[in-house]
Short mmCIF file of C-alpha atoms in Angstrom, two decimals:
data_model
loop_
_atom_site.label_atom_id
_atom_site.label_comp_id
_atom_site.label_asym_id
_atom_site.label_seq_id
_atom_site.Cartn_x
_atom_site.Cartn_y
_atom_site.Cartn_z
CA UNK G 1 118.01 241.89 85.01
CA UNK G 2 118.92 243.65 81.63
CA UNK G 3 116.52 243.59 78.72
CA UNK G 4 118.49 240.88 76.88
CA UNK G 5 119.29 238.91 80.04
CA UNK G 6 122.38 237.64 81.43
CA UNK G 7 126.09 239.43 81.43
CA UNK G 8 127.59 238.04 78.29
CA UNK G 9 131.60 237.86 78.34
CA UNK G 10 133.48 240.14 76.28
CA UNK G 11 134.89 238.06 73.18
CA UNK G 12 138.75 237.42 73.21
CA UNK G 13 140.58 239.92 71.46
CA UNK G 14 138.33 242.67 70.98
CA UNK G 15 140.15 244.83 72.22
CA UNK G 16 142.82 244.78 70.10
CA UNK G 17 140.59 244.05 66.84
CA UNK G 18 138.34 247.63 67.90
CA UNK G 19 141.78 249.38 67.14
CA UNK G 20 142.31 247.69 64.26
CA UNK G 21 139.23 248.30 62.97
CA UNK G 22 139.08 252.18 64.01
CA UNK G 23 142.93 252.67 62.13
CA UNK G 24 141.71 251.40 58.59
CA UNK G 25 139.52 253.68 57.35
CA UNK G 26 142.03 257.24 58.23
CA UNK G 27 144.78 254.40 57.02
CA UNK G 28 142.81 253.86 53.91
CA UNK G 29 142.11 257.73 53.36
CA UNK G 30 145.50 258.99 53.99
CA UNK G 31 146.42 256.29 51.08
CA UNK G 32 143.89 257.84 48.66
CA UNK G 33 145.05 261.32 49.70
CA UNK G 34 148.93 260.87 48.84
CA UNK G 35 147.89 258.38 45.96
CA UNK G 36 145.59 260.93 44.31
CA UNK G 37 147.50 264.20 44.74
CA UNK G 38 151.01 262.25 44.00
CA UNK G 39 150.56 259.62 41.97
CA UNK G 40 147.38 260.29 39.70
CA UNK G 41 145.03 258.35 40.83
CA UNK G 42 141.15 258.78 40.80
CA UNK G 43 139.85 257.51 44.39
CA UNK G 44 138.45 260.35 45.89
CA UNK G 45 137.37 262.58 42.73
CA UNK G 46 138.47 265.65 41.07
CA UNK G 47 138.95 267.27 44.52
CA UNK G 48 140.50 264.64 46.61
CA UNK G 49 142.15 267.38 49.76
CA UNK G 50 138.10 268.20 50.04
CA UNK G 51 137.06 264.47 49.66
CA UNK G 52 139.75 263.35 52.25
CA UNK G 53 138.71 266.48 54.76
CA UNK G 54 134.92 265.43 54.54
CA UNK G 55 135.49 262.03 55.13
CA UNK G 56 137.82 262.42 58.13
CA UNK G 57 135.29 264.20 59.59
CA UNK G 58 132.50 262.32 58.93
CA UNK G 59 135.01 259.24 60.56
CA UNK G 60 135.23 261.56 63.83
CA UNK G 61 131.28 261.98 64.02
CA UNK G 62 130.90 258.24 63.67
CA UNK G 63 133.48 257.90 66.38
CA UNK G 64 131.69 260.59 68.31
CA UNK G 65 128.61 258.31 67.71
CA UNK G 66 129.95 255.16 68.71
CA UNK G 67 131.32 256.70 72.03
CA UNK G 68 127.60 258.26 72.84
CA UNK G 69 126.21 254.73 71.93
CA UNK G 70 127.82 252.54 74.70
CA UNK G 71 125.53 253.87 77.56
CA UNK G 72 122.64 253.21 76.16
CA UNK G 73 124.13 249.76 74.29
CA UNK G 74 124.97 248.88 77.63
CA UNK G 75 121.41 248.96 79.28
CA UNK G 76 120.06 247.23 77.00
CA UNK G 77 122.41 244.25 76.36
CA UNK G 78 123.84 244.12 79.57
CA UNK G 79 127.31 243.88 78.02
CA UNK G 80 129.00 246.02 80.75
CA UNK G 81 132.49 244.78 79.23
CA UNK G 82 131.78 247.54 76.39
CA UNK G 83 132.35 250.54 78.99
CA UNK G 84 136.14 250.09 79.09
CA UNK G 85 136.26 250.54 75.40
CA UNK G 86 134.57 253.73 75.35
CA UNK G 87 138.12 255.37 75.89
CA UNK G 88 139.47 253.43 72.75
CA UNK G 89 136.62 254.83 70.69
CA UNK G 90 137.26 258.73 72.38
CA UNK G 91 140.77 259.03 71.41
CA UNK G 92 140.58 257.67 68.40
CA UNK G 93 137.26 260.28 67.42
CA UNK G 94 140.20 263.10 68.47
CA UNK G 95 142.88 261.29 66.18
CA UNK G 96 140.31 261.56 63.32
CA UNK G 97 139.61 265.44 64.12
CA UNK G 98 143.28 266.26 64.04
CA UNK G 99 143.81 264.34 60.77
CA UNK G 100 140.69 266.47 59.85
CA UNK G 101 141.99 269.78 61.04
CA UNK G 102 145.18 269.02 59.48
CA UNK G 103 144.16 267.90 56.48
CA UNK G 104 141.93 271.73 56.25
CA UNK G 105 145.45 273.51 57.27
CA UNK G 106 148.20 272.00 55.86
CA UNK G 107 146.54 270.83 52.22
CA UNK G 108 143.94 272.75 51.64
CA UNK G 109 144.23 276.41 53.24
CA UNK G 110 148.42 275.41 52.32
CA UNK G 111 149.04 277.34 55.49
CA UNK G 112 152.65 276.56 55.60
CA UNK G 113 153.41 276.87 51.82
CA UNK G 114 150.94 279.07 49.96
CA UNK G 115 151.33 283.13 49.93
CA UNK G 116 147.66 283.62 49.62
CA UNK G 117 146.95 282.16 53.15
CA UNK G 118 149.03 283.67 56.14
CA UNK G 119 148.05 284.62 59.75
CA UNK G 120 146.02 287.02 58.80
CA UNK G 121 143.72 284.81 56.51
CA UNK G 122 143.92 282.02 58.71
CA UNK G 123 142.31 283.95 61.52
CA UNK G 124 139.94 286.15 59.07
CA UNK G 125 138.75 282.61 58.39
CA UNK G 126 138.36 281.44 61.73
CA UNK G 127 136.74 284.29 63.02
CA UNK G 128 135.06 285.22 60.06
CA UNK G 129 133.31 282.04 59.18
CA UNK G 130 131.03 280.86 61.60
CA UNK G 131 130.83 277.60 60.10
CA UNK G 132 135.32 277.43 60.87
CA UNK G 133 134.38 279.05 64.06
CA UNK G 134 132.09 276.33 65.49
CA UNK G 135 134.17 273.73 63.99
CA UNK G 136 137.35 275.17 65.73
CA UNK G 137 135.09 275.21 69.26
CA UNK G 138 134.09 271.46 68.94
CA UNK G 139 137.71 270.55 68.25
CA UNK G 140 139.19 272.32 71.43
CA UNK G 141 136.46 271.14 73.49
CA UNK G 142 137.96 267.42 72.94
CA UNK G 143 141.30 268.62 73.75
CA UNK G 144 140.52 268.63 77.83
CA UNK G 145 139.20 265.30 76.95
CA UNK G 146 142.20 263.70 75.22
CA UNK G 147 144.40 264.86 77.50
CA UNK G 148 142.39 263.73 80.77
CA UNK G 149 141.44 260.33 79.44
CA UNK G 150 144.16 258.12 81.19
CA UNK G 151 143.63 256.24 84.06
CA UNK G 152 145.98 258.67 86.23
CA UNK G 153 144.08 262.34 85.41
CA UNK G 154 140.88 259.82 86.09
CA UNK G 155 141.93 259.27 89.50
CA UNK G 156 142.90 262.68 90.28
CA UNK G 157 139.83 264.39 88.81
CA UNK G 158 137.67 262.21 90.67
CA UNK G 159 134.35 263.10 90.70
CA UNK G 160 134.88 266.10 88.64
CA UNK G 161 135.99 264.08 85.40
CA UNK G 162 132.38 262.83 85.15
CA UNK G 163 131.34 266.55 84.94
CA UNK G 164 134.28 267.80 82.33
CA UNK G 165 133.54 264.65 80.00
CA UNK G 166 130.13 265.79 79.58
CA UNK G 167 131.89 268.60 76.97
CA UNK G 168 131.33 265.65 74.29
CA UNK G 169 127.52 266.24 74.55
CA UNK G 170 128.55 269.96 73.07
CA UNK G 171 131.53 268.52 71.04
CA UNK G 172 129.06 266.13 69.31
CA UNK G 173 126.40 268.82 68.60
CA UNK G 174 128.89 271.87 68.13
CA UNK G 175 130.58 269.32 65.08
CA UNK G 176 127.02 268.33 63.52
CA UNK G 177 126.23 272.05 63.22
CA UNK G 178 129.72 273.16 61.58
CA UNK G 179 128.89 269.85 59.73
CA UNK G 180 125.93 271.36 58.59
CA UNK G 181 126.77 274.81 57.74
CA UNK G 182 129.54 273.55 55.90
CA UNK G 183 127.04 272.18 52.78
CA UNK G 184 126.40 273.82 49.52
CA UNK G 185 122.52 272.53 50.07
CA UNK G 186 122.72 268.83 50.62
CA UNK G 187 121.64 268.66 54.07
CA UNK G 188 120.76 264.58 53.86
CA UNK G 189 124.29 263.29 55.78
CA UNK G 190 124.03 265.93 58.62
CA UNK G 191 120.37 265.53 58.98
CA UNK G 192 121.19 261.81 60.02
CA UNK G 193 123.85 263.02 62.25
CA UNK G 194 121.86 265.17 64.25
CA UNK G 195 119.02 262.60 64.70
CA UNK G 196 121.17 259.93 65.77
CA UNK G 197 122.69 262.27 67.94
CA UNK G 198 119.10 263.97 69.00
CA UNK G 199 118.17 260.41 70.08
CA UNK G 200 121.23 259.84 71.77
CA UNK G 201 120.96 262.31 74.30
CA UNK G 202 117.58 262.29 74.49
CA UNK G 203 117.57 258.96 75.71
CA UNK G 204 120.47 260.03 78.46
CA UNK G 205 117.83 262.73 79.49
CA UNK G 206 114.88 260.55 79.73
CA UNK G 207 117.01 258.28 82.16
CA UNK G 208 118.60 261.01 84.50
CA UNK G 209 114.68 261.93 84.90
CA UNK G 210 113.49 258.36 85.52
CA UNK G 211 116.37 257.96 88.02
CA UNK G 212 115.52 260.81 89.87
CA UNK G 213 111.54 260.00 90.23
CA UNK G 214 112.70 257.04 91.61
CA UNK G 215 115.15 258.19 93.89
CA UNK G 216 112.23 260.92 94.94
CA UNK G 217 109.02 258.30 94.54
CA UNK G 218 108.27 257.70 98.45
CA UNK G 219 109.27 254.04 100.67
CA UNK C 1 143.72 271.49 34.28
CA UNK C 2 142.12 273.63 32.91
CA UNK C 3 139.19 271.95 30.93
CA UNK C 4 139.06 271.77 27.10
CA UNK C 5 135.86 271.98 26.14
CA UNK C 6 134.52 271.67 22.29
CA UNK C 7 131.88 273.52 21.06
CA UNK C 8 130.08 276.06 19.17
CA UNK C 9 129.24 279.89 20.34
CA UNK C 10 126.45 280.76 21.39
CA UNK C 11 126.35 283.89 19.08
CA UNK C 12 125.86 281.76 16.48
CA UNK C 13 122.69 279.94 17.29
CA UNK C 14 121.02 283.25 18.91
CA UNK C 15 121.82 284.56 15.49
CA UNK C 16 119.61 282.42 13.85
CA UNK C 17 116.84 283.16 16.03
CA UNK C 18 116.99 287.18 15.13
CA UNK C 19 116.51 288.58 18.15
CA UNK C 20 114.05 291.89 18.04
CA UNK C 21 115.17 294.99 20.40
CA UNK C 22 113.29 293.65 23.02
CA UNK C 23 115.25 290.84 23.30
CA UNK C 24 117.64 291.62 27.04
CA UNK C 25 118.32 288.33 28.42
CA UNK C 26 118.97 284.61 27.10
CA UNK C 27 117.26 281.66 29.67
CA UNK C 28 118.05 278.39 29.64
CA UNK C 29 116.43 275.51 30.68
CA UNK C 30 117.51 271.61 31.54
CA UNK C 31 115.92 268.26 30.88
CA UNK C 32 113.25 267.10 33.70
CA UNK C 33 113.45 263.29 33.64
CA UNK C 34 113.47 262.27 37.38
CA UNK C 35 114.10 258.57 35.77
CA UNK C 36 116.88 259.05 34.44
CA UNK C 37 118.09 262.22 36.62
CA UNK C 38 117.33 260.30 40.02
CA UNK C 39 118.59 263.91 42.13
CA UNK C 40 115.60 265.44 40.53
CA UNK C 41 113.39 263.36 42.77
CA UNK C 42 114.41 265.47 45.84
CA UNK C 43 113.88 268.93 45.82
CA UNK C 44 117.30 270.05 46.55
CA UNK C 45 116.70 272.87 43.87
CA UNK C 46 113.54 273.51 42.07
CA UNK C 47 113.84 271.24 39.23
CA UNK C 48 114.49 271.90 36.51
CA UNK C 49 117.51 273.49 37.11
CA UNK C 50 117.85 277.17 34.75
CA UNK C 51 119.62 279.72 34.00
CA UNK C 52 120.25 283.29 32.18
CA UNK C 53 122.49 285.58 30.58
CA UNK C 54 122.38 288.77 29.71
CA UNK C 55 122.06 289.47 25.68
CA UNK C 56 125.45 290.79 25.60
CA UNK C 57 126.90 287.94 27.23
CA UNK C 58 125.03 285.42 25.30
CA UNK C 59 126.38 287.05 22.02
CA UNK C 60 130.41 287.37 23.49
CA UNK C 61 132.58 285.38 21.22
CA UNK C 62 133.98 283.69 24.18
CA UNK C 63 130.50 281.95 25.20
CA UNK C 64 130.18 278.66 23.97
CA UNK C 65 127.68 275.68 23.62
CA UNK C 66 129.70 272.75 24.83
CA UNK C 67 129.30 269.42 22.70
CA UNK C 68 132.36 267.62 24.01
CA UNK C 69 135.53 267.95 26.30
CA UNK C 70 139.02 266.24 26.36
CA UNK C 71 138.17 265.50 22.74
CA UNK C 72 135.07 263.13 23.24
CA UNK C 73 131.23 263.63 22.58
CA UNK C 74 130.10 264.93 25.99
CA UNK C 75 129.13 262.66 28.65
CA UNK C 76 126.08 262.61 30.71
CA UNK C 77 127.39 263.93 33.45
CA UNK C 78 128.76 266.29 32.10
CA UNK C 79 125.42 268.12 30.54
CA UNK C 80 125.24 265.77 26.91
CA UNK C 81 124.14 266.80 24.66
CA UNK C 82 124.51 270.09 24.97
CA UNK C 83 125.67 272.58 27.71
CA UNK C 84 126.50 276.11 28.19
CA UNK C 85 130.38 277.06 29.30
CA UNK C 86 130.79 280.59 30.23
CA UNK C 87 134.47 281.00 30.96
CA UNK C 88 134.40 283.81 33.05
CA UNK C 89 131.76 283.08 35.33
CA UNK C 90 131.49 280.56 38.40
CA UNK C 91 130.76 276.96 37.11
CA UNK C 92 127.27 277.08 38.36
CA UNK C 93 126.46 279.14 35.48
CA UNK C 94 127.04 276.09 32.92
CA UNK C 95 123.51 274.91 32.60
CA UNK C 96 123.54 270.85 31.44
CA UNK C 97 121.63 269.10 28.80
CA UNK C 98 119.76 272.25 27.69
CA UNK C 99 115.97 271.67 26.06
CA UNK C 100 115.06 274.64 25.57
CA UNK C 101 116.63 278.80 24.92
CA UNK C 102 114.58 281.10 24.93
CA UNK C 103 115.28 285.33 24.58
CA UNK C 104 113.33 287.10 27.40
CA UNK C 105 112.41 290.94 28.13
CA UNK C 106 113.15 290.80 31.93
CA UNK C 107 115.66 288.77 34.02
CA UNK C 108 115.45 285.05 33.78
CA UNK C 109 114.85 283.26 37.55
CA UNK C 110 118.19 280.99 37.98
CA UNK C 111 117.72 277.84 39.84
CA UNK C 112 120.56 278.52 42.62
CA UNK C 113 119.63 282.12 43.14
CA UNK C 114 116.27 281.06 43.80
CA UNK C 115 117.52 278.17 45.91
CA UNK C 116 120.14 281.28 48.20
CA UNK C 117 119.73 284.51 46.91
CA UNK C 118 122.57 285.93 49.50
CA UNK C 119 125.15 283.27 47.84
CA UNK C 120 124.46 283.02 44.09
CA UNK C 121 123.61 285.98 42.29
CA UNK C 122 122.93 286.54 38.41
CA UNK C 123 125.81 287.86 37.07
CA UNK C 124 128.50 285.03 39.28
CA UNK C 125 131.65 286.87 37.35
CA UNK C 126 135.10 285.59 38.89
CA UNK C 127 135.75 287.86 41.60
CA UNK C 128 138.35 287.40 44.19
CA UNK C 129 137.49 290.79 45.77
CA UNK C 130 134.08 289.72 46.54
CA UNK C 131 134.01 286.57 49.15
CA UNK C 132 130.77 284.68 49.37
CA UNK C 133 129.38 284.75 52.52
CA UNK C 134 130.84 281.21 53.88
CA UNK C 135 134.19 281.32 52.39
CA UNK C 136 136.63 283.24 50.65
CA UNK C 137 136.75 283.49 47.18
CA UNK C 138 140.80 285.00 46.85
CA UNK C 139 142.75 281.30 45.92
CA UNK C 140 141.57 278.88 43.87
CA UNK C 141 143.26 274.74 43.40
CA UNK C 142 142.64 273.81 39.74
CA UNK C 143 141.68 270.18 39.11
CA UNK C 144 145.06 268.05 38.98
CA UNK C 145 147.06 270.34 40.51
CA UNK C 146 148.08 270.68 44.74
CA UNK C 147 148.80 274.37 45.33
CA UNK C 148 146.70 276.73 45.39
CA UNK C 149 147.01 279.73 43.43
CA UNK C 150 145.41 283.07 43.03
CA UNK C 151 142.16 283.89 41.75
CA UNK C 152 142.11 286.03 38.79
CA UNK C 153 139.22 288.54 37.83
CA UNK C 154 137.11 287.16 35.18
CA UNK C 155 138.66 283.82 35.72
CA UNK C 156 141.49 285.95 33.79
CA UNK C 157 139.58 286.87 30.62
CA UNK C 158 139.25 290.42 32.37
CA UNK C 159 140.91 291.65 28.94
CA UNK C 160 137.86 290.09 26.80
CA UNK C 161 135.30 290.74 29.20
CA UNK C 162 135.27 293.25 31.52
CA UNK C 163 134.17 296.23 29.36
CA UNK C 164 130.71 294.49 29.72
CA UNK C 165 130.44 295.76 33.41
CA UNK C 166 132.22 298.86 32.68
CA UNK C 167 129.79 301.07 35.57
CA UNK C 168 128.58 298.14 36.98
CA UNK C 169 129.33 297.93 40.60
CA UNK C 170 130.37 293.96 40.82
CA UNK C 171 130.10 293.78 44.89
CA UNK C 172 126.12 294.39 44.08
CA UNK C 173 125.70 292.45 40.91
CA UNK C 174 127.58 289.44 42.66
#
């Protein structure tokens, strides 16, 4: 019997509403983006490509958040219905990382249309920066992910999926640390991160130890 | 944009103060009013936030004491009443709602070099041969504009100002 008691049924629609609700905020920043650059607006301040790349990143941590959340959200309601949305919340953390990584390459480094930043700068940043560096590491750890999240690569994996999907443990941590480094001095929003996240997993370690006493503890 | 800022020079008030020959430097300091400043409750830098020049700089016809910009009174935000605008140097230099000036022997301390020594330095010139340690300092975007463009020595007043660091070696006085 689950804390809360009781398997409650999953409430109609929610499916569809979850995506809904996970679209409007990169809807609602690409709209301040083109708004602000294009038509001289004021949403995101004087530096709206920096505003727009911070807060598509901060979406993807939230995401990254909400997809570490359903295991232990699970235990304790009892809500087992929430596990088959954890996919929903997954791709769309990698959607928000892309927008973020595109929104770094294409409007603020200007990759494609400035002089100043070529190959060479691009990877002199990359390398050079730790703070890129880690960044760049979180991002193609999700790629596996993304691409092995349907229902086909799950049955083919089989038991190994379980084992590659635990690269969003590093993801998650790898992207609070670039997070991190990335701040003038301000450490206040990744601090929060990385205890939410700290608790996160240290509640997934706590169980995997209780389950094995258990499994050990004697007839 | 660039920003048009209205103001005095600097020169003009250090005048009146008739500095002796052991006057090097020029330091700055803000207001300390954690109720009305509420980010001067947390210690992100050690309030209150200062800053220095060196004598010649202070006294460089290009150094001003900004009372107003896009041709209002100064707002808050924005360091009212008064604040100091360097154009040559990195923005951090351009102390806010100054109380106090005062001409020193030695080096003032300046709140961000305090704060990371290996990121802010004293002098902060416009330099896009010298990167800061996280990032590169080679393009800049201006404020209302998309595309990025280069980064110009001295913030491009290398005509005005650079025979100030004529010797100086700029990678060590960063």
């Amino acid at each position: 019997m689950t804390p809360l008691g009781g398997i409650a049924k999953q409430p109609r629609g929610f499916g569809v509403l979850l995506i809904i609700a996970a679209t409007i905020p990169a809807a609602l920043i690409a709209f301040a983006i083109i708004s602000d650059l294009f038509y001289g607006s004021r949403h995101l301040g004087s530096d709206p490509i920096k505003e727009g790349e911070h807060l598509f990143g901060n979406w993807t941590l939230r995401l990254l958040v909400a997809t570490l959340a359903i295991t232990p959200l699970r235990r304790l309601t009892g809500w087992n219905w929430l596990a088959k949305h954890r996919r929903t919340l997954g791709l769309f953390a990698f959607g928000y990382v892309v927008l973020h990584l595109l929104t770094w390459l294409l409007l603020d480094m200007q990759f494609f249309i400035s002089e100043f930043v070529g190959w060479q700068e691009l990877k002199t940043d990359i390398l050079k920066r730790p703070y890129i560096t880690i960044g760049m590491l979180a991002f193609v750890l999700l790629i596996p992910l993304a691409v092995t999240s349907t229902k086909g690569m799950i049955a083919r994996l089989g038991k190994r999926w379980r084992t590659l999907h635990r690269l969003v443990y590093v993801s998650a941590v790898l992207g609070v640390i670039h997070f991190w480094m990335s701040v003038k001095r301000d450490i206040t929003e990744p601090l929060i991160f990385a205890l939410i996240i700290a608790f996160l997993l240290g509640w997934r370690i706590r169980e995997s130890r209780l389950k094995r006493r258990s499994a050990v503890a004697p007839a | 944009m660039v920003i048009p800022w209205r103001g005095i020079q600097l020169s003009d008030v250090i005048k009146r103060a008739q500095p002796t020959a052991a006057a090097k430097f020029v330091e700055f300091t803000t207001l300390m009013d954690p109720r009305q400043m509420p980010g001067q409750r947390i210690p992100t830098l050690d309030w209150p936030y200062n800053e220095g020049l060196r004598l010649d700089e202070a006294m460089h016809p290009l150094t001003m004491l900004a009372t107003g910009v896009y041709g209002r009174e100064l707002p808050n935000q924005n360091g009212a009443p008064l604040r100091l605008v360097v154009p040559w140097k990195y923005g951090f230099k351009g102390i806010k709602s100054i109380v106090r000036i005062r001409l020193t022997a030695t080096m003032p301390k300046t709140a961000w070099s305090e704060a990371i020594a290996s990121e802010y330095g004293f002098y902060a010139n416009v330099n896009p041969a010298v990167d800061h340690p996280r990032w590169s300092q080679g393009s800049e975007r201006r404020i209302g504009e998309f595309r990025r463009r280069a980064t110009l020595p001295f913030n491009g007043y290398a005509d005005q100002v650079a025979s100030l660091y004529s010797g100086m070696d700029l990678r060590k006085n960063y």
